[in-house]
Amino acid sequence: MNERVLLIEDEEKLARFIEMELVYEGYQVEMAYDGRKGLEQAVSQDFDIVILDIMLPGLNGMEVLRRMRRQTSVPVILLTARDTVMDKVTGLDSGAADYMTKPFEIEELLARMRNALRRYPQQNPSADHKQDDPANQNDVLAAGCLRLSVQRHFVSYDNASIDLTKKEFDLLHALLENKGFVMSRDRLLSKVWGYDFPGDTNVVDVYISYLRSKIDQVYKIDMIRTVRGVGYMIKDE
Ligand code: CA
């Protein structure tokens, strides 16, 4: 089975060269020449890997990556110019599997692609109708690089799975469903523990601290926010 690659690169000569080499290596290649089209393709089709240039017209590569991450965990290799701010690209938060600095040898790109494909195997690379399936559309909730799949009962950050208990999972689910909005302790309590729960709202604080120890502290992020006197909310990084 041919692995599917999406190449988002506005320099047409370079794009055609990479395409030719990838096709020669047996990959199935789709092309996009600007950020918006690339993003559209990345989230509406299933790819095994995406090669994404950072300097793109329309929408730059980092923004494409950020928006892609709301809907797909496909591995991404970034292409950067030498003068790009590197810490932004190489930082843990970028959500990329790897990056290449231009100019590069095609063999190195191929090697890094093989490596990324091994590390981040995709579940349904050939299922073309994912976007048409409403069950699937609502299945994955995301904030930044954090993903929660309701059906698979699965949580990951930057493609690394996170082990949560049932209550932790339900609490994270409730926060993600209301991403960007503050949830009061009472509301979280009734959503996760049920209206009849005899305990007090301190249990919410305790479970929030469990979630933080497994997510925020491990990945050095500040995703689960306390809104003083009100409750909690989750935000994109
Ligand atoms: Ca470019």
PDB file of C-alpha atoms and ligand atoms in Angstrom:
ATOM      1  CA  MET A   1       0.000   0.000   0.000  1.00  0.00           C
ATOM      2  CA  ASN A   2       1.399   3.371  -0.946  1.00  0.00           C
ATOM      3  CA  GLU A   3       1.766   5.844   1.853  1.00  0.00           C
ATOM      4  CA  ARG A   4       0.028   9.132   1.174  1.00  0.00           C
ATOM      5  CA  VAL A   5       1.986  12.350   1.415  1.00  0.00           C
ATOM      6  CA  LEU A   6       0.685  15.903   1.346  1.00  0.00           C
ATOM      7  CA  LEU A   7       3.346  18.379   0.265  1.00  0.00           C
ATOM      8  CA  ILE A   8       2.580  22.033   1.042  1.00  0.00           C
ATOM      9  CA  GLU A   9       5.255  24.161  -0.605  1.00  0.00           C
ATOM     10  CA  ASP A  10       4.892  27.339  -2.632  1.00  0.00           C
ATOM     11  CA  GLU A  11       8.225  27.162  -4.464  1.00  0.00           C
ATOM     12  CA  GLU A  12       6.966  25.226  -7.440  1.00  0.00           C
ATOM     13  CA  LYS A  13      10.352  24.090  -8.718  1.00  0.00           C
ATOM     14  CA  LEU A  14      11.318  22.659  -5.336  1.00  0.00           C
ATOM     15  CA  ALA A  15       7.845  21.188  -4.884  1.00  0.00           C
ATOM     16  CA  ARG A  16       7.999  19.413  -8.247  1.00  0.00           C
ATOM     17  CA  PHE A  17      11.449  18.080  -7.498  1.00  0.00           C
ATOM     18  CA  ILE A  18      10.373  16.673  -4.123  1.00  0.00           C
ATOM     19  CA  GLU A  19       7.194  15.264  -5.686  1.00  0.00           C
ATOM     20  CA  MET A  20       9.198  13.487  -8.382  1.00  0.00           C
ATOM     21  CA  GLU A  21      11.554  11.940  -5.838  1.00  0.00           C
ATOM     22  CA  LEU A  22       8.706  10.855  -3.552  1.00  0.00           C
ATOM     23  CA  VAL A  23       6.758   9.290  -6.424  1.00  0.00           C
ATOM     24  CA  TYR A  24       9.939   7.494  -7.455  1.00  0.00           C
ATOM     25  CA  GLU A  25      10.184   6.132  -3.894  1.00  0.00           C
ATOM     26  CA  GLY A  26       6.635   4.794  -4.159  1.00  0.00           C
ATOM     27  CA  TYR A  27       4.726   7.457  -2.242  1.00  0.00           C
ATOM     28  CA  GLN A  28       1.370   8.752  -3.369  1.00  0.00           C
ATOM     29  CA  VAL A  29       1.754  12.544  -3.426  1.00  0.00           C
ATOM     30  CA  GLU A  30      -0.768  15.381  -3.237  1.00  0.00           C
ATOM     31  CA  MET A  31       0.379  18.978  -3.635  1.00  0.00           C
ATOM     32  CA  ALA A  32      -0.726  22.334  -2.315  1.00  0.00           C
ATOM     33  CA  TYR A  33       0.975  25.631  -3.141  1.00  0.00           C
ATOM     34  CA  ASP A  34      -0.404  27.877  -0.416  1.00  0.00           C
ATOM     35  CA  GLY A  35      -1.299  27.614   3.254  1.00  0.00           C
ATOM     36  CA  ARG A  36      -5.059  27.752   2.990  1.00  0.00           C
ATOM     37  CA  LYS A  37      -5.379  25.105   0.299  1.00  0.00           C
ATOM     38  CA  GLY A  38      -2.870  22.960   2.165  1.00  0.00           C
ATOM     39  CA  LEU A  39      -4.815  23.198   5.395  1.00  0.00           C
ATOM     40  CA  GLU A  40      -8.048  22.371   3.582  1.00  0.00           C
ATOM     41  CA  GLN A  41      -6.503  19.257   2.062  1.00  0.00           C
ATOM     42  CA  ALA A  42      -4.794  18.193   5.264  1.00  0.00           C
ATOM     43  CA  VAL A  43      -8.032  18.135   7.261  1.00  0.00           C
ATOM     44  CA  SER A  44     -10.389  16.860   4.565  1.00  0.00           C
ATOM     45  CA  GLN A  45      -8.329  13.873   3.395  1.00  0.00           C
ATOM     46  CA  ASP A  46      -6.345  11.185   5.137  1.00  0.00           C
ATOM     47  CA  PHE A  47      -2.596  11.362   4.794  1.00  0.00           C
ATOM     48  CA  ASP A  48       0.144   9.338   6.394  1.00  0.00           C
ATOM     49  CA  ILE A  49       2.471  12.312   6.545  1.00  0.00           C
ATOM     50  CA  VAL A  50       2.525  16.020   5.682  1.00  0.00           C
ATOM     51  CA  ILE A  51       5.552  18.000   4.510  1.00  0.00           C
ATOM     52  CA  LEU A  52       4.895  21.624   5.328  1.00  0.00           C
ATOM     53  CA  ASP A  53       6.916  24.670   4.328  1.00  0.00           C
ATOM     54  CA  ILE A  54       6.855  27.458   6.917  1.00  0.00           C
ATOM     55  CA  MET A  55       7.083  30.475   4.615  1.00  0.00           C
ATOM     56  CA  LEU A  56       3.865  30.201   2.656  1.00  0.00           C
ATOM     57  CA  PRO A  57       1.518  32.734   1.068  1.00  0.00           C
ATOM     58  CA  GLY A  58      -2.012  32.919   2.473  1.00  0.00           C
ATOM     59  CA  LEU A  59      -1.421  31.239   5.804  1.00  0.00           C
ATOM     60  CA  ASN A  60       2.055  30.542   7.119  1.00  0.00           C
ATOM     61  CA  GLY A  61       3.152  27.019   7.930  1.00  0.00           C
ATOM     62  CA  MET A  62       3.089  27.403  11.708  1.00  0.00           C
ATOM     63  CA  GLU A  63      -0.506  28.616  11.556  1.00  0.00           C
ATOM     64  CA  VAL A  64      -1.432  25.814   9.158  1.00  0.00           C
ATOM     65  CA  LEU A  65       0.079  23.347  11.634  1.00  0.00           C
ATOM     66  CA  ARG A  66      -1.716  24.904  14.586  1.00  0.00           C
ATOM     67  CA  ARG A  67      -5.095  24.713  12.864  1.00  0.00           C
ATOM     68  CA  MET A  68      -4.428  21.227  11.482  1.00  0.00           C
ATOM     69  CA  ARG A  69      -3.799  19.985  15.000  1.00  0.00           C
ATOM     70  CA  ARG A  70      -7.421  20.672  15.937  1.00  0.00           C
ATOM     71  CA  GLN A  71      -8.483  17.935  13.587  1.00  0.00           C
ATOM     72  CA  THR A  72      -5.655  15.560  12.801  1.00  0.00           C
ATOM     73  CA  SER A  73      -2.618  14.043  14.467  1.00  0.00           C
ATOM     74  CA  VAL A  74      -0.903  13.235  11.161  1.00  0.00           C
ATOM     75  CA  PRO A  75       2.910  13.586  11.486  1.00  0.00           C
ATOM     76  CA  VAL A  76       4.276  16.790   9.997  1.00  0.00           C
ATOM     77  CA  ILE A  77       7.792  17.568   8.805  1.00  0.00           C
ATOM     78  CA  LEU A  78       8.418  21.296   8.638  1.00  0.00           C
ATOM     79  CA  LEU A  79      10.614  22.876   5.980  1.00  0.00           C
ATOM     80  CA  THR A  80      12.326  25.975   7.278  1.00  0.00           C
ATOM     81  CA  ALA A  81      14.517  28.648   5.794  1.00  0.00           C
ATOM     82  CA  ARG A  82      17.797  29.205   7.564  1.00  0.00           C
ATOM     83  CA  ASP A  83      16.680  32.553   8.988  1.00  0.00           C
ATOM     84  CA  THR A  84      13.476  31.263  10.578  1.00  0.00           C
ATOM     85  CA  VAL A  85      13.314  31.628  14.340  1.00  0.00           C
ATOM     86  CA  MET A  86      14.409  28.113  15.155  1.00  0.00           C
ATOM     87  CA  ASP A  87      13.236  27.772  18.739  1.00  0.00           C
ATOM     88  CA  LYS A  88       9.692  28.328  17.582  1.00  0.00           C
ATOM     89  CA  VAL A  89      10.053  25.496  15.127  1.00  0.00           C
ATOM     90  CA  THR A  90      11.977  23.037  17.249  1.00  0.00           C
ATOM     91  CA  GLY A  91      10.099  23.715  20.487  1.00  0.00           C
ATOM     92  CA  LEU A  92       7.950  20.982  21.967  1.00  0.00           C
ATOM     93  CA  ASP A  93       4.852  23.033  21.327  1.00  0.00           C
ATOM     94  CA  SER A  94       5.107  23.233  17.556  1.00  0.00           C
ATOM     95  CA  GLY A  95       3.365  19.890  17.115  1.00  0.00           C
ATOM     96  CA  ALA A  96       5.736  18.846  14.341  1.00  0.00           C
ATOM     97  CA  ALA A  97       7.369  15.417  14.169  1.00  0.00           C
ATOM     98  CA  ASP A  98      10.559  16.813  12.679  1.00  0.00           C
ATOM     99  CA  TYR A  99      11.960  19.681  10.644  1.00  0.00           C
ATOM    100  CA  MET A 100      14.390  20.225   7.780  1.00  0.00           C
ATOM    101  CA  THR A 101      16.429  23.322   7.102  1.00  0.00           C
ATOM    102  CA  LYS A 102      16.662  24.380   3.459  1.00  0.00           C
ATOM    103  CA  PRO A 103      18.593  23.537   1.423  1.00  0.00           C
ATOM    104  CA  PHE A 104      18.571  19.836   2.213  1.00  0.00           C
ATOM    105  CA  GLU A 105      19.512  16.575   0.581  1.00  0.00           C
ATOM    106  CA  ILE A 106      16.492  14.608  -0.617  1.00  0.00           C
ATOM    107  CA  GLU A 107      17.931  11.457   1.029  1.00  0.00           C
ATOM    108  CA  GLU A 108      17.776  13.161   4.389  1.00  0.00           C
ATOM    109  CA  LEU A 109      14.141  14.123   3.892  1.00  0.00           C
ATOM    110  CA  LEU A 110      13.337  10.537   2.886  1.00  0.00           C
ATOM    111  CA  ALA A 111      15.098   9.177   5.973  1.00  0.00           C
ATOM    112  CA  ARG A 112      13.240  11.562   8.280  1.00  0.00           C
ATOM    113  CA  MET A 113       9.954  10.705   6.619  1.00  0.00           C
ATOM    114  CA  ARG A 114      10.543   6.984   7.200  1.00  0.00           C
ATOM    115  CA  ASN A 115      11.396   7.743  10.798  1.00  0.00           C
ATOM    116  CA  ALA A 116       8.277   9.887  11.346  1.00  0.00           C
ATOM    117  CA  LEU A 117       6.067   7.289   9.642  1.00  0.00           C
ATOM    118  CA  ARG A 118       7.396   4.632  11.991  1.00  0.00           C
ATOM    119  CA  ARG A 119       6.887   6.794  15.063  1.00  0.00           C
ATOM    120  CA  TYR A 120       3.422   8.066  14.160  1.00  0.00           C
ATOM    121  CA  PRO A 121       1.515   5.395  12.273  1.00  0.00           C
ATOM    122  CA  GLN A 122      -1.911   6.664  11.186  1.00  0.00           C
ATOM    123  CA  GLN A 123      -5.040   4.673  11.929  1.00  0.00           C
ATOM    124  CA  ASN A 124      -7.043   4.918   8.718  1.00  0.00           C
ATOM    125  CA  PRO A 125      -4.726   6.119   5.982  1.00  0.00           C
ATOM    126  CA  SER A 126      -6.960   4.888   3.180  1.00  0.00           C
ATOM    127  CA  ALA A 127     -10.383   5.788   4.590  1.00  0.00           C
ATOM    128  CA  ASP A 128     -11.349   8.639   2.319  1.00  0.00           C
ATOM    129  CA  HIS A 129     -14.745   9.358   3.793  1.00  0.00           C
ATOM    130  CA  LYS A 130     -13.787  10.342   7.308  1.00  0.00           C
ATOM    131  CA  GLN A 131     -15.167  13.864   6.880  1.00  0.00           C
ATOM    132  CA  ASP A 132     -18.513  12.575   5.605  1.00  0.00           C
ATOM    133  CA  ASP A 133     -19.081  10.518   8.714  1.00  0.00           C
ATOM    134  CA  PRO A 134     -20.766  12.712  11.366  1.00  0.00           C
ATOM    135  CA  ALA A 135     -19.838  10.299  14.151  1.00  0.00           C
ATOM    136  CA  ASN A 136     -16.214  10.716  13.246  1.00  0.00           C
ATOM    137  CA  GLN A 137     -16.414  14.467  12.836  1.00  0.00           C
ATOM    138  CA  ASN A 138     -17.414  14.925  16.451  1.00  0.00           C
ATOM    139  CA  ASP A 139     -15.185  12.217  17.802  1.00  0.00           C
ATOM    140  CA  VAL A 140     -11.934  14.074  18.297  1.00  0.00           C
ATOM    141  CA  LEU A 141     -11.797  17.054  20.641  1.00  0.00           C
ATOM    142  CA  ALA A 142      -8.602  19.063  20.717  1.00  0.00           C
ATOM    143  CA  ALA A 143      -6.776  21.948  22.316  1.00  0.00           C
ATOM    144  CA  GLY A 144      -3.325  22.756  21.035  1.00  0.00           C
ATOM    145  CA  CYS A 145      -1.555  19.406  20.626  1.00  0.00           C
ATOM    146  CA  LEU A 146      -3.942  17.691  23.031  1.00  0.00           C
ATOM    147  CA  ARG A 147      -6.376  15.200  21.461  1.00  0.00           C
ATOM    148  CA  LEU A 148      -9.252  13.328  22.991  1.00  0.00           C
ATOM    149  CA  SER A 149     -11.103  10.659  21.041  1.00  0.00           C
ATOM    150  CA  VAL A 150     -14.480   9.931  22.600  1.00  0.00           C
ATOM    151  CA  GLN A 151     -15.108   6.686  20.741  1.00  0.00           C
ATOM    152  CA  ARG A 152     -11.646   5.264  21.229  1.00  0.00           C
ATOM    153  CA  HIS A 153     -11.460   6.583  24.804  1.00  0.00           C
ATOM    154  CA  PHE A 154      -8.008   7.818  23.948  1.00  0.00           C
ATOM    155  CA  VAL A 155      -6.039  10.914  24.911  1.00  0.00           C
ATOM    156  CA  SER A 156      -2.738  12.068  23.449  1.00  0.00           C
ATOM    157  CA  TYR A 157      -0.450  15.043  23.505  1.00  0.00           C
ATOM    158  CA  ASP A 158       1.690  15.648  20.435  1.00  0.00           C
ATOM    159  CA  ASN A 159       0.876  12.052  19.432  1.00  0.00           C
ATOM    160  CA  ALA A 160       2.107  10.552  22.717  1.00  0.00           C
ATOM    161  CA  SER A 161      -0.690   8.754  24.539  1.00  0.00           C
ATOM    162  CA  ILE A 162      -1.727   9.852  28.033  1.00  0.00           C
ATOM    163  CA  ASP A 163      -3.097   7.358  30.514  1.00  0.00           C
ATOM    164  CA  LEU A 164      -6.183   8.704  32.306  1.00  0.00           C
ATOM    165  CA  THR A 165      -8.648   7.131  34.695  1.00  0.00           C
ATOM    166  CA  LYS A 166     -12.340   7.163  33.768  1.00  0.00           C
ATOM    167  CA  LYS A 167     -13.092  10.237  35.905  1.00  0.00           C
ATOM    168  CA  GLU A 168     -10.039  12.118  34.656  1.00  0.00           C
ATOM    169  CA  PHE A 169     -11.088  11.331  31.106  1.00  0.00           C
ATOM    170  CA  ASP A 170     -14.662  12.509  31.714  1.00  0.00           C
ATOM    171  CA  LEU A 171     -13.446  15.709  33.322  1.00  0.00           C
ATOM    172  CA  LEU A 172     -11.094  16.473  30.451  1.00  0.00           C
ATOM    173  CA  HIS A 173     -13.904  15.653  28.027  1.00  0.00           C
ATOM    174  CA  ALA A 174     -16.220  18.151  29.764  1.00  0.00           C
ATOM    175  CA  LEU A 175     -13.555  20.871  29.658  1.00  0.00           C
ATOM    176  CA  LEU A 176     -12.703  20.236  25.999  1.00  0.00           C
ATOM    177  CA  GLU A 177     -16.352  20.273  24.965  1.00  0.00           C
ATOM    178  CA  ASN A 178     -16.474  23.787  26.375  1.00  0.00           C
ATOM    179  CA  LYS A 179     -13.027  24.899  25.280  1.00  0.00           C
ATOM    180  CA  GLY A 180     -12.486  28.603  25.826  1.00  0.00           C
ATOM    181  CA  PHE A 181     -15.382  28.871  28.286  1.00  0.00           C
ATOM    182  CA  VAL A 182     -15.176  28.795  32.050  1.00  0.00           C
ATOM    183  CA  MET A 183     -16.865  25.818  33.690  1.00  0.00           C
ATOM    184  CA  SER A 184     -17.945  26.274  37.306  1.00  0.00           C
ATOM    185  CA  ARG A 185     -17.102  23.560  39.833  1.00  0.00           C
ATOM    186  CA  ASP A 186     -20.820  22.818  40.226  1.00  0.00           C
ATOM    187  CA  ARG A 187     -21.287  22.365  36.539  1.00  0.00           C
ATOM    188  CA  LEU A 188     -18.255  20.099  36.274  1.00  0.00           C
ATOM    189  CA  LEU A 189     -19.420  18.147  39.286  1.00  0.00           C
ATOM    190  CA  SER A 190     -22.857  17.499  37.823  1.00  0.00           C
ATOM    191  CA  LYS A 191     -21.471  16.707  34.365  1.00  0.00           C
ATOM    192  CA  VAL A 192     -18.791  14.292  35.527  1.00  0.00           C
ATOM    193  CA  TRP A 193     -20.039  12.951  38.851  1.00  0.00           C
ATOM    194  CA  GLY A 194     -23.764  13.410  38.337  1.00  0.00           C
ATOM    195  CA  TYR A 195     -26.340  15.592  40.121  1.00  0.00           C
ATOM    196  CA  ASP A 196     -26.751  13.107  42.944  1.00  0.00           C
ATOM    197  CA  PHE A 197     -23.101  13.070  43.913  1.00  0.00           C
ATOM    198  CA  PRO A 198     -23.032  13.460  47.712  1.00  0.00           C
ATOM    199  CA  GLY A 199     -19.553  14.975  48.007  1.00  0.00           C
ATOM    200  CA  ASP A 200     -18.567  18.627  47.702  1.00  0.00           C
ATOM    201  CA  THR A 201     -16.912  20.449  44.848  1.00  0.00           C
ATOM    202  CA  ASN A 202     -13.428  19.885  46.272  1.00  0.00           C
ATOM    203  CA  VAL A 203     -13.372  16.648  44.359  1.00  0.00           C
ATOM    204  CA  VAL A 204     -13.250  18.731  41.161  1.00  0.00           C
ATOM    205  CA  ASP A 205     -10.130  20.542  42.407  1.00  0.00           C
ATOM    206  CA  VAL A 206      -8.510  17.234  43.252  1.00  0.00           C
ATOM    207  CA  TYR A 207      -9.168  15.760  39.820  1.00  0.00           C
ATOM    208  CA  ILE A 208      -8.070  18.983  38.115  1.00  0.00           C
ATOM    209  CA  SER A 209      -4.752  18.583  39.934  1.00  0.00           C
ATOM    210  CA  TYR A 210      -4.501  14.973  38.695  1.00  0.00           C
ATOM    211  CA  LEU A 211      -5.076  16.135  35.135  1.00  0.00           C
ATOM    212  CA  ARG A 212      -2.487  18.870  35.485  1.00  0.00           C
ATOM    213  CA  SER A 213       0.078  16.437  36.824  1.00  0.00           C
ATOM    214  CA  LYS A 214      -0.456  14.202  33.791  1.00  0.00           C
ATOM    215  CA  ILE A 215      -0.706  16.902  31.127  1.00  0.00           C
ATOM    216  CA  ASP A 216       0.403  20.439  32.044  1.00  0.00           C
ATOM    217  CA  GLN A 217       3.316  19.406  34.239  1.00  0.00           C
ATOM    218  CA  VAL A 218       4.594  16.680  31.921  1.00  0.00           C
ATOM    219  CA  TYR A 219       4.503  18.893  28.814  1.00  0.00           C
ATOM    220  CA  LYS A 220       5.338  22.148  30.583  1.00  0.00           C
ATOM    221  CA  ILE A 221       2.203  23.905  29.399  1.00  0.00           C
ATOM    222  CA  ASP A 222      -0.501  25.946  31.013  1.00  0.00           C
ATOM    223  CA  MET A 223      -3.582  24.525  29.396  1.00  0.00           C
ATOM    224  CA  ILE A 224      -5.958  23.859  32.262  1.00  0.00           C
ATOM    225  CA  ARG A 225      -6.564  27.305  33.718  1.00  0.00           C
ATOM    226  CA  THR A 226      -8.019  28.287  37.048  1.00  0.00           C
ATOM    227  CA  VAL A 227     -10.461  31.166  36.819  1.00  0.00           C
ATOM    228  CA  ARG A 228     -10.486  32.479  40.341  1.00  0.00           C
ATOM    229  CA  GLY A 229     -13.787  32.282  42.154  1.00  0.00           C
ATOM    230  CA  VAL A 230     -15.468  30.772  39.107  1.00  0.00           C
ATOM    231  CA  GLY A 231     -13.981  27.469  38.019  1.00  0.00           C
ATOM    232  CA  TYR A 232     -11.806  26.056  35.301  1.00  0.00           C
ATOM    233  CA  MET A 233     -11.337  26.338  31.593  1.00  0.00           C
ATOM    234  CA  ILE A 234      -9.157  24.768  28.960  1.00  0.00           C
ATOM    235  CA  LYS A 235      -7.506  26.889  26.301  1.00  0.00           C
ATOM    236  CA  ASP A 236      -5.460  26.342  23.196  1.00  0.00           C
ATOM    237  CA  GLU A 237      -1.813  26.727  24.145  1.00  0.00           C
TER     238      GLU A 237
HETATM  239 CA    CA B   1       8.153  29.002   0.865  1.00  0.00          CA
END
